[in-house]
Structure formats: C-alpha cells, structure tokens
Amino acid sequence: MSRKQDLLPPPWPDFQGGDAVGTAMESLAPSPAPLPARFRSSSNLGFLALHKRCLLLLLLLLKYEPSLGKKTFLTTPVILQPDDSVFYEDFIHLNVLDKRVRNDTEISVTYLCSKPCIVTIEAIASLEFRTGVSVYKKSWENNNHLHTTWNQTVNLTFPSSMVFRDDFVIKHSLIVHTVILYAWLSHKQARVPHAKQEEGYLQAIARDYTLLDIVPPFERPHKDHKVCLKWSLEYTWRLQANRIPWCPHETDAVEILNFPYASSGEMAGLVKKFPKFKNRELERIRKRQISSPNFTVSIWLYLLHYCKKPLCGILYFIDSKEMYGSPAVFLNDEGCVHIQMHLVNGEDTAVKTTFSLPLKQWLRLDLSVNGEQIEIRSVGTNLKIHQHEIFHFREDFYYNDTSGYLALGGSTYSPGIEGYFGTVKYYRLHGLETERISNPFFSNEVLKRIDAYHQKCPAIQSIASKYGFTLRQGEEEQKCIRDNYYLEMKNKYGGNLKCAEIIWEKELIGKHNSMSRQLQKADLQLPEAIFGRKLFVTTLQNLSKDDGLHYINSSLQSLMDSSCLGYHRASYVLGVIFEIGLGMPTDPLQGLLYSLVAAQGGDRLALMNLGYKHYQGINDYPRDLELSYAYYSDVAVKTPHDQNTAEGDQAFVEPVRLQDDELLKAQTRESGDLFMWLKHEAKRGDAAAQQRLGQMLFWGQQGVGKNHKAAVEWYAKGALETGDPTSLYDYSIVLFKGQGVKKNKRRALQLMKKAASKGLPQAVNGLGWYYHNFQRDYAKAAKYWLKAEAMGSPEASFNLGVLYLDGIYPGQTGRNHTVAADYFYKAAEGGHMEGTLRCSQYYISGNLARFPRDPEKAVVWAKFVAEKNGYLGHVIRKALNAYLDLSWHEALLYYIFAAETGIEVSQTNLAHLCEEQANLAKTYLATDCVWRYYNFSVFQSNAPTFAYLKVGDFYYYGYQNQSRDLDMSIQMYSQAALNGDAQGFYNLATLLEEGYSIPSDILDHLEICRSLHTSNTALRQQLYERCCSLSNQESISPCTFALLYFHLRIFCSVWHSSLIYFLGSFLAFALVAFVIQCFQRLLRIRSQVSSICGEVPTDCSSPDESTKASGMAEPEVHPVPNNGEEADLNPQRPSSSS
C-alpha cells in the first residue's frame, strides 16, 4: 500500500535558469572603487584641466605661495606642495587597524579633494529586528587643502547597547549581525535657492567602505556608568546578572552518522529529526531559506549492487504530511542518482545524473543546493572529484528540514541501497564546494577491511562456479565422470588421467580443503548461496560434536568460504567467534567486519546483534538509538512475514530458563512420555489434547519437530469430530493458505463461520479478513472487525487501523492517521506484532501528536517484535535440545549465538551453563562467560530477579579479579526488591546491619517514607517487614527469623538498660544509707565513752544500776542486721575478761 505520491519522471537538465542571482546580490552592498579612486566626470574633464593650468600660471607670475592651513593633531599633510605637472583626481580610502565594533575605535581617512568638498563617515548596522540603521555619522568640510592628500583620524562612537553587556542601565544588548562603515566625499555645489544638495553615498565623487567585526553580546565588556548605586539595587542586579543565559554554541553542521551502517536493501533505515535552531540568528536564516534553500549533504557510500527495483533510497526527507520533501536522493537500477525536489507551488520535480556510481569501492556523494542550482559530485577516497554535474531550475524549491524527518537508507516507503554507509555530514544552511566540505575518508580500519573482504570474495565464488562449469563441460564432451568425479577418477585411473578439473582440485585442496570436499559431493546445479549453506551446516555439525570446539581454528576457513559464497549465517558466526574469542584470542575489528557483512546480507541474528550493541553501547560500539532502531526494525519488518510463510530453519520462540525445573520437564520429543500421553488422549477424542498436538507439530513447540502434515491431521480431527472452535479456526486457516493440505476456500469459509458462531474472537476476525482480501467488501469486513474488536481481538484492532490508514473505511473520506494510530496502539497493547511495529515507527518519526518522538521507546518496541523471529527461535531450540541431551559443546555454541543477539533468556541461560560447566567455558572462551552475560542480562528490561541477586553478590564479594563495588551491589539488590523479591529486601537490611548506608533515591524508589531515611533501626525494621510480606507464608522464611531476632535484640537492649539502671540506683541508695548509719554510730560511741570516763573516779555503780542504765540506753541504738557487728560495737555488754 503506497503512502506516497509517485516520483516524477526525471526531466532533462535545464541550463537556462539562475541568471538573476548576481543582480539580486548587488543591492546588498555597493562595489568599492579601486584604491586610490580616480573618479572624474567625463563632461567637465577638459574644462577642469584648463582651469588648473591657468591658476598655476597665475600663481607663478605673482610669486605667491599658497598657505597649507594650520596643522592640528588630527590633520597631517602628506604632500607639502602640489606638483604642477600632475592632474589631481578625488579619492578617499579607509584605514581600520582594529575592525571590532567597540567605542573609541580609531580609524584614519585618507582623501584628496580637487575642489572644496564635504567628507562624510557613516556606519550602517543590521540588527536583530531592523536593517539599515545608521549608528554613527560624521561630516567635515575641506575648503583650503586642495590638490593635497590628507589623513584625518576619527574615533568612532557607537550606542552603548551595541558595544556593552546588559546591566542595570542597559537592559537589552542589541544582537548585531553586520556593521558596514561607509566613507565618501562630494564637491560643494553652488547654492541655488530651493535646490537639494546631493550629498549621498551613491552621488559621491569618491567612495569607499569596509565591514567591521561583530562582538557577541556576552563577549562585550561592562560599561562603567560612573554612578553610585544603592547597595540593594546593585545586589539585585548582580543576582540577575549571574542568571543571564549564555547562548549555546550552535552550528549548522550536523554529523548524521559517524559509524559504519550496513544497509540490507530492505524497508528499514536510519531516521533523524532536526529541531529548530536555538540561536535566533541561525533560526532566522533557516526560515529565510525555506523558499531559497542553501544546504549540503555529504555521504560516504559503498555500493554492492544497483537497485533491484526502479528506485532505492539513499537519503530523503519525509514531511509532516508523510510526503516526500526536499531533497529526496535515490539510486536507480542503472546506478544513476535520482534527485527529487519539492516546489513552493506544491508540485515536485526530479532529475537524474548522466553518470553512474561505481560498485565495490568507497566514494563520497556530495549534493549542494544553492537557490535554484543543484550540484552533485562523486569524490574518491583521495578527495578528487570523479564525476560532476550541475542542474539549474527556474522554480523555487521548498525546503523545511524541521517538518518531518530524514531517512537514510530504507523506510516504510522505499527500500534502501544494498551496501554500506560511512560518515554522513549535513550542512543545513550552506551550499558548499567540495574543498570546503569537512568529511574526509579517515583511515578507518573497518572500512578498509570491508573493501578487502568484497575484493577477496569474488575469487572464492569464481573457484566454485568454474569448478561446476568445468564438470558440466566435461559431461557434455563425455570426457569426465559425471557424478563425484574426483573419487571415481582416483579409483579408476589412479590419477593418471589429465583433465582440467585436476587443476581446480589442487587449488581447492591447497587452501580450501573443506570446500573441496563439499564440491565433490555437491549437486552441480546448486546455486552458490545454497552450496555455502551446505558448507556451513557441515562445519557446524563438526563443531557440535563432543570435542568439536577443539577444532574451531581449523573450521575458520570453511566458515569464511561459506560467507563469501553468500550464506551470511556463517558471517554472523565468524563475527561472534572473533568478538568474544571462542577458541582463539579476541579480534574486535574482525568481529565487527563480519557482523556488518552478515547484517548487510540480511541475517536476522546479525541485525539483532548490531541493534543490541548500539542500544546498550557495549564492546566499544557507540550508543546510538537511531542506528539501533535501524537494525531492529529491519528484523521486525521481516518477522510477521517469516511467521506466515514458516519457511527455513524456524521455530517458535519459547523463553525456557534452565533454572526452571517445571518448564524443563515439560520439554519432550515425539518419542517422549508427554507427547505419547497427549497422543493417547487425542485418539480418545480429547479436544484439548488434539488442539495442543496440532499446535506443537505446526509450530515446533516444546521440543517437537515441525510437521505441518501431521499437524493438519490433528486440526482436522479436532474440527470435524469434536467441533472444537479453536480447531475449527486453525483448520480453516490452513485450508485458506494451503499449508500442509490442498487449498479449499469454500470449505475453509464454512469452518470459519462455524467457529465464529461459537463465539471465538479469532474466527470473527477471520471472517473480516476473508471479506477484505477475497471479496473486497470493506463494509462487511469493518462490521466483523468491529465485533471482534469488542470481543478483545488485537488482530481486529490492527485491521481497523489499516482501513483508516488506507482511507477505505466505510463512510470515511480520506486517510485518518490519528484514528489509525489509536487502533494500532490498542493492538500493540494486546501483543500484536505488526501493531507494535507501527507504534515503534510513530515513536521514531514523531510525526503524530499522539506519539511524541521517543527513540528509546521505539527501539524497545521494535526489539520486542524482532525477538519473536522464528530464525532466532530455531537457534534457541537447538541450544535447549543440546542441553537436555547433555551435549555441552553444542549447547555452549548455540547459546552463545543466541545470547549475542541480546535476548535476555539466552544470556542468563548461557551464564548458568558456564557456571555448571566452568572448565568448558574457561577452556574455550577468552572472556569471562559468567560475568559478561549476567551483567548483560541485568540491563535488560525483563531481567529475572535471580540475575540481579547474582550480580549484586558479584559486586559485593568481588567476583574473581573484579574489585568490590558496594554502590553497584546496592543497585542490584534494590532492583530485585523492586521486582518483588524478598531476598533483595533481606540483602539491603543486611548491608544496613553491617554499617553501610543506602542512598535516598533508592529508598524513594522502594517507596519507603522519607521520615525513616535517617533512622537505621527504623529502616531495618521496614526492610525486614517487607521481606516477610513477600516470603512464602506457608513456611518460616529467613526473613521471619531475621525480623524475630531484630525485635529480640531491641527488647534485650531495652531490658538490659532498665536492669542496669535499677541495680545502679539501688546500690547507690544502699551506699548512702550505710555511710549515714556509720556516721551516726560513731557519734553515739563518742558520747558514751566520754560519760563513762567522767563517772568512774567518784562513784562506782552497782551492777543493778549499770544494768538499769544500760536498759535505758538500748532503745536509742539503731538495730544492725549483722549480729557480729553488734557484739563488737555495743559497749554495754561486759567483755569476757570482766
């Protein structure tokens, strides 16, 4: 379905236009006269000469010496006295040493007047919003200094807004584009009443001008206004002055591509979009050139073939209305360059070159547009022009590179070239000559190797083709054995028979041993590509044996021969071998070479490999989203077609992880227990078993090989015997397409209607498909699709979008891109591949308001579709089958091929395999397999949580030679936690236990309240609680123990603190009480001793009295708990000696 208007046929070049360009430019600035200028009027020349002679003769007779006037510091005589023998002619000349526009710029004006004259200096400026503004003017008369050359010094003064920066007085500095300084002199005319004095520049006797250099606003100095500001005013201004934005450095030169791009000739390519200039002057020039363009495009190309179709894209603009813009550069089937331009009047015009571009050599194609002229040049690597052609037009081109987007190579509207793109440079505002274009052929080793590869391969192709031709010739002449000539010749004749084939045998055996053996077995009628495939399959079978990787070096030549013979899966395998160092040291340049060759040949795995490398920016590939999208979209465009045809080595892509035991148990073979059980149930009439068997056999799922014929039998059995709606639908589809059964549209329609009557959305959508494709009844098609869309069919949503996009929806006139895009988006949300692809195209172009330009989202959506490709599914299935068969060499080989395409499941599976078979990986891989592919997987959008935890552990402990990186470890654990993994929360809490901190931005992503960020205890409790909530509730998890232990430690710490406080307080109280008691007892003992000593000399009391006294004193003594201490301290008790 064409979305574009047809290209106009290229007319013959018109060489009669473009004459008005020079005359239009003359009005911008007058041409200066030669210096010194000797301008005289031809009408009064004779009279003037006679007048001068008479005057001089009279002065000599009177011996009168004329006065030269007073000298000043501004006037300097150059010639003191006139020479009588010279005719004096008026001239004026400007001398400017410093041409920058600034105040007090000193200039000197040298002039000569033959009559009394007026000298004028004037500066004319072109500003941001005005042109032709007089910013300085000074005039003076010269009446006395005639016939003498004088030099006048003048100090120019300009407005402050032109020469100073913004400040508190100068609110807005003027943006100045040009300043022209004019100087002229004119003779004073006899004053006639009411007569106008003609003293302008164009009426001057002599004139001169010069251009002054502009100083950008932010390079100008601040003006000293010699005023004293208030402190608050000056401070406010300084705050504002610090926020004055600097104009960004902007240029019109854009490097569209700076890395080699392999163009496969399909409907996919690089998409670029150009914004408006931020610099107002550049944007003003761009707008002015919309109807009179000036631009240059310089492209390095390496062409392999001319176009298979009438035209294929090199570089072209698509405007916002999805129409071709200016320029649109194509290559035709003869190698000529076709150039189409959009005109101001809305029409298109096109031309083509008379020369053809060469094949298999690097060339630079330069296209320059200057107004109504187009110039195209073919330049070699030595920057010498090989071909050159100019086209002139009388029409005005319309050129607006901000409306729409630019496509390099293919797009949805045109296939691309078959070859390679080198550096591409685009000058948006200048039409340049070859000498001024800065796009040299750098000594890029990869570009040289591309050329060397394509120069070498024809020799390999010649060997194979000539060998086959020689054998066929021998058959016709009946001189040589027809089948397997070499073996039969050796057996029968012992090598004595001399024939032309023996020469080829020696050449093949000498350098291409494997190809020689294959040629002996090959059918003589095989094309080169098919023969290359047979050579590749044989080589890969040898590498898949138990010790096959040991012989990888000896297999390289066979793979190179297969690559040169046109089978580019071999090119991809070579690229992987060289890049990762499989059985040999790494060679990144050679790996890049074969990856580009394979991608150019259209190999799906190689295209995905380059798209993934540019998406992630790994292995020294520049991160370029547009370039990544170009590769991914190439595969995405082919994927639906590959699935519909189901040709070649394809299988359904099944994301089976080697860590998932349940999925591994579900894998089977035709002789497996699961398959046999399904077959048994299907024979008993189980509709679900019949349906599942048919799907497994048709798509090759769960390890079962594809068998369309057997699948159709089960579809038919389920449809006709059980009436299962899904089986009815599946059987009707194969009848429509004739896959595994003879086509029968009538029977298929009956079955489709029967399935639709049972409420199957796919069948209702299928009826709409039938009326759209076979009956061309769009009303009925729309009716069924609307019904299916209401039932939730994403296929119906996509089909309705197609109706709106093609402008054939019933009751609607014209195309409706907006409604179509809405339906495509709805289909994409349902997982529809073509709907997703359409949305990715909208995101990369940004032509719809509903889909603002987002290159990264476009890459992700295109990658999603590309990873459904059946050729990738076949490689993944081969790897899984080898793993289940314990064939480790084969499993490692195929998982490497799948992982390098960037599919996450294969990356984690390969890392897991390398962990299990560490010795195998260490022996044959130059890179660390586990580290490389686990790290690759965690940067995918759908990485599993165990990969995040694994990589987090690597960074935490320091994997082998890698140093510890706690920041990366925290990021990995937090990502696992975000994905709902309890172990991620547990590991983060453990890091907090060890004294590490978690950044606030990560805690914000985990949706932890900011009030808890500063409390280590609260954070740990929150993380442990999250861990418990995500753990298995049926059993006690480590998170439960961790949380219990956390609470126990908190309780113990609190209880321990309380106990210490209680015991400390009690001991302090007891100590104080004991001290007080001791002090009181000491006082009592002292008083009692003194009283006894006073009574003994005068009176000795009887024992009864003593006892009485003692009995009276005892109540005053405080009891002491220790009886021993009481006996020692109580003096009332008699001692034993008494």
PDB file of C-alpha atoms in Angstrom, residues 481-585:
ATOM      1  CA  ILE A 481      32.894 -38.786 -14.911  1.00  0.00           C
ATOM      2  CA  ARG A 482      29.569 -37.079 -14.177  1.00  0.00           C
ATOM      3  CA  ASP A 483      28.932 -37.737 -10.501  1.00  0.00           C
ATOM      4  CA  ASN A 484      31.651 -37.292  -7.853  1.00  0.00           C
ATOM      5  CA  TYR A 485      34.356 -37.011 -10.454  1.00  0.00           C
ATOM      6  CA  TYR A 486      37.365 -36.831  -8.164  1.00  0.00           C
ATOM      7  CA  LEU A 487      36.730 -40.050  -6.269  1.00  0.00           C
ATOM      8  CA  GLU A 488      35.871 -42.023  -9.383  1.00  0.00           C
ATOM      9  CA  MET A 489      38.899 -40.701 -11.228  1.00  0.00           C
ATOM     10  CA  LYS A 490      41.199 -41.724  -8.379  1.00  0.00           C
ATOM     11  CA  ASN A 491      39.617 -45.187  -8.102  1.00  0.00           C
ATOM     12  CA  LYS A 492      39.606 -45.961 -11.814  1.00  0.00           C
ATOM     13  CA  TYR A 493      42.630 -44.200 -13.207  1.00  0.00           C
ATOM     14  CA  GLY A 494      44.880 -43.677 -10.192  1.00  0.00           C
ATOM     15  CA  GLY A 495      45.219 -40.012 -11.019  1.00  0.00           C
ATOM     16  CA  ASN A 496      46.962 -40.610 -14.342  1.00  0.00           C
ATOM     17  CA  LEU A 497      44.203 -39.104 -16.474  1.00  0.00           C
ATOM     18  CA  LYS A 498      44.910 -35.429 -17.036  1.00  0.00           C
ATOM     19  CA  CYS A 499      41.833 -33.265 -17.137  1.00  0.00           C
ATOM     20  CA  ALA A 500      41.011 -29.607 -16.489  1.00  0.00           C
ATOM     21  CA  GLU A 501      39.396 -30.485 -13.172  1.00  0.00           C
ATOM     22  CA  ILE A 502      42.699 -31.626 -11.643  1.00  0.00           C
ATOM     23  CA  ILE A 503      43.958 -28.025 -11.667  1.00  0.00           C
ATOM     24  CA  TRP A 504      40.941 -26.915  -9.638  1.00  0.00           C
ATOM     25  CA  GLU A 505      41.354 -29.879  -7.297  1.00  0.00           C
ATOM     26  CA  LYS A 506      44.878 -28.821  -6.365  1.00  0.00           C
ATOM     27  CA  GLU A 507      43.830 -25.228  -5.858  1.00  0.00           C
ATOM     28  CA  LEU A 508      40.896 -26.218  -3.687  1.00  0.00           C
ATOM     29  CA  ILE A 509      42.776 -28.778  -1.625  1.00  0.00           C
ATOM     30  CA  GLY A 510      45.662 -26.358  -1.098  1.00  0.00           C
ATOM     31  CA  LYS A 511      43.689 -23.612   0.610  1.00  0.00           C
ATOM     32  CA  HIS A 512      40.017 -24.584   0.733  1.00  0.00           C
ATOM     33  CA  ASN A 513      40.076 -28.200   1.826  1.00  0.00           C
ATOM     34  CA  SER A 514      36.551 -28.270   3.254  1.00  0.00           C
ATOM     35  CA  MET A 515      35.085 -26.562   0.219  1.00  0.00           C
ATOM     36  CA  SER A 516      36.880 -29.063  -1.989  1.00  0.00           C
ATOM     37  CA  ARG A 517      35.283 -31.979  -0.157  1.00  0.00           C
ATOM     38  CA  GLN A 518      31.849 -30.347  -0.383  1.00  0.00           C
ATOM     39  CA  LEU A 519      32.291 -29.696  -4.110  1.00  0.00           C
ATOM     40  CA  GLN A 520      32.976 -33.363  -4.633  1.00  0.00           C
ATOM     41  CA  LYS A 521      29.626 -34.207  -3.015  1.00  0.00           C
ATOM     42  CA  ALA A 522      27.565 -31.282  -4.260  1.00  0.00           C
ATOM     43  CA  ASP A 523      24.953 -31.241  -6.958  1.00  0.00           C
ATOM     44  CA  LEU A 524      26.413 -29.361  -9.918  1.00  0.00           C
ATOM     45  CA  GLN A 525      23.245 -27.298 -10.352  1.00  0.00           C
ATOM     46  CA  LEU A 526      23.297 -25.810  -6.821  1.00  0.00           C
ATOM     47  CA  PRO A 527      23.474 -22.001  -6.588  1.00  0.00           C
ATOM     48  CA  GLU A 528      26.410 -20.546  -4.696  1.00  0.00           C
ATOM     49  CA  ALA A 529      24.338 -19.487  -1.663  1.00  0.00           C
ATOM     50  CA  ILE A 530      22.830 -22.954  -1.233  1.00  0.00           C
ATOM     51  CA  PHE A 531      26.244 -24.529  -1.610  1.00  0.00           C
ATOM     52  CA  GLY A 532      27.532 -22.080   1.011  1.00  0.00           C
ATOM     53  CA  ARG A 533      24.721 -23.198   3.333  1.00  0.00           C
ATOM     54  CA  LYS A 534      25.662 -26.864   2.903  1.00  0.00           C
ATOM     55  CA  LEU A 535      29.267 -25.991   3.708  1.00  0.00           C
ATOM     56  CA  PHE A 536      28.153 -24.089   6.827  1.00  0.00           C
ATOM     57  CA  VAL A 537      25.874 -26.891   8.075  1.00  0.00           C
ATOM     58  CA  THR A 538      28.658 -29.446   7.725  1.00  0.00           C
ATOM     59  CA  THR A 539      31.110 -27.219   9.579  1.00  0.00           C
ATOM     60  CA  LEU A 540      28.661 -26.540  12.406  1.00  0.00           C
ATOM     61  CA  GLN A 541      27.910 -30.239  12.765  1.00  0.00           C
ATOM     62  CA  ASN A 542      31.599 -30.888  13.271  1.00  0.00           C
ATOM     63  CA  LEU A 543      31.822 -28.123  15.875  1.00  0.00           C
ATOM     64  CA  SER A 544      28.802 -29.553  17.727  1.00  0.00           C
ATOM     65  CA  LYS A 545      30.465 -32.895  18.463  1.00  0.00           C
ATOM     66  CA  ASP A 546      31.700 -33.812  21.916  1.00  0.00           C
ATOM     67  CA  ASP A 547      35.119 -32.268  21.337  1.00  0.00           C
ATOM     68  CA  GLY A 548      34.142 -30.109  18.369  1.00  0.00           C
ATOM     69  CA  LEU A 549      35.217 -26.751  19.815  1.00  0.00           C
ATOM     70  CA  HIS A 550      38.762 -28.080  19.966  1.00  0.00           C
ATOM     71  CA  TYR A 551      38.892 -27.780  16.164  1.00  0.00           C
ATOM     72  CA  ILE A 552      37.461 -24.312  15.820  1.00  0.00           C
ATOM     73  CA  ASN A 553      40.643 -22.829  14.341  1.00  0.00           C
ATOM     74  CA  SER A 554      40.667 -25.371  11.537  1.00  0.00           C
ATOM     75  CA  SER A 555      36.994 -24.590  10.824  1.00  0.00           C
ATOM     76  CA  LEU A 556      37.509 -20.866  10.250  1.00  0.00           C
ATOM     77  CA  GLN A 557      38.429 -21.226   6.572  1.00  0.00           C
ATOM     78  CA  SER A 558      35.279 -23.235   5.875  1.00  0.00           C
ATOM     79  CA  LEU A 559      33.160 -20.564   7.554  1.00  0.00           C
ATOM     80  CA  MET A 560      34.933 -17.831   5.568  1.00  0.00           C
ATOM     81  CA  ASP A 561      34.315 -19.723   2.334  1.00  0.00           C
ATOM     82  CA  SER A 562      30.653 -20.143   3.234  1.00  0.00           C
ATOM     83  CA  SER A 563      30.437 -16.416   3.975  1.00  0.00           C
ATOM     84  CA  CYS A 564      31.970 -15.475   0.638  1.00  0.00           C
ATOM     85  CA  LEU A 565      29.569 -17.825  -1.136  1.00  0.00           C
ATOM     86  CA  GLY A 566      26.673 -15.752   0.170  1.00  0.00           C
ATOM     87  CA  TYR A 567      25.462 -17.672   3.223  1.00  0.00           C
ATOM     88  CA  HIS A 568      25.611 -14.950   5.847  1.00  0.00           C
ATOM     89  CA  ARG A 569      24.747 -17.012   8.917  1.00  0.00           C
ATOM     90  CA  ALA A 570      28.379 -18.091   8.561  1.00  0.00           C
ATOM     91  CA  SER A 571      29.361 -14.395   8.575  1.00  0.00           C
ATOM     92  CA  TYR A 572      27.464 -13.900  11.831  1.00  0.00           C
ATOM     93  CA  VAL A 573      29.113 -16.935  13.430  1.00  0.00           C
ATOM     94  CA  LEU A 574      32.542 -15.608  12.403  1.00  0.00           C
ATOM     95  CA  GLY A 575      31.700 -12.219  13.909  1.00  0.00           C
ATOM     96  CA  VAL A 576      30.781 -13.845  17.234  1.00  0.00           C
ATOM     97  CA  ILE A 577      33.876 -16.077  17.242  1.00  0.00           C
ATOM     98  CA  PHE A 578      36.251 -13.166  16.682  1.00  0.00           C
ATOM     99  CA  GLU A 579      34.488 -10.762  19.044  1.00  0.00           C
ATOM    100  CA  ILE A 580      34.233 -12.950  22.149  1.00  0.00           C
ATOM    101  CA  GLY A 581      37.327 -15.071  21.426  1.00  0.00           C
ATOM    102  CA  LEU A 582      35.759 -18.510  21.012  1.00  0.00           C
ATOM    103  CA  GLY A 583      38.719 -20.896  20.889  1.00  0.00           C
ATOM    104  CA  MET A 584      41.104 -18.061  19.990  1.00  0.00           C
ATOM    105  CA  PRO A 585      42.149 -14.558  21.130  1.00  0.00           C
TER     106      PRO A 585
END
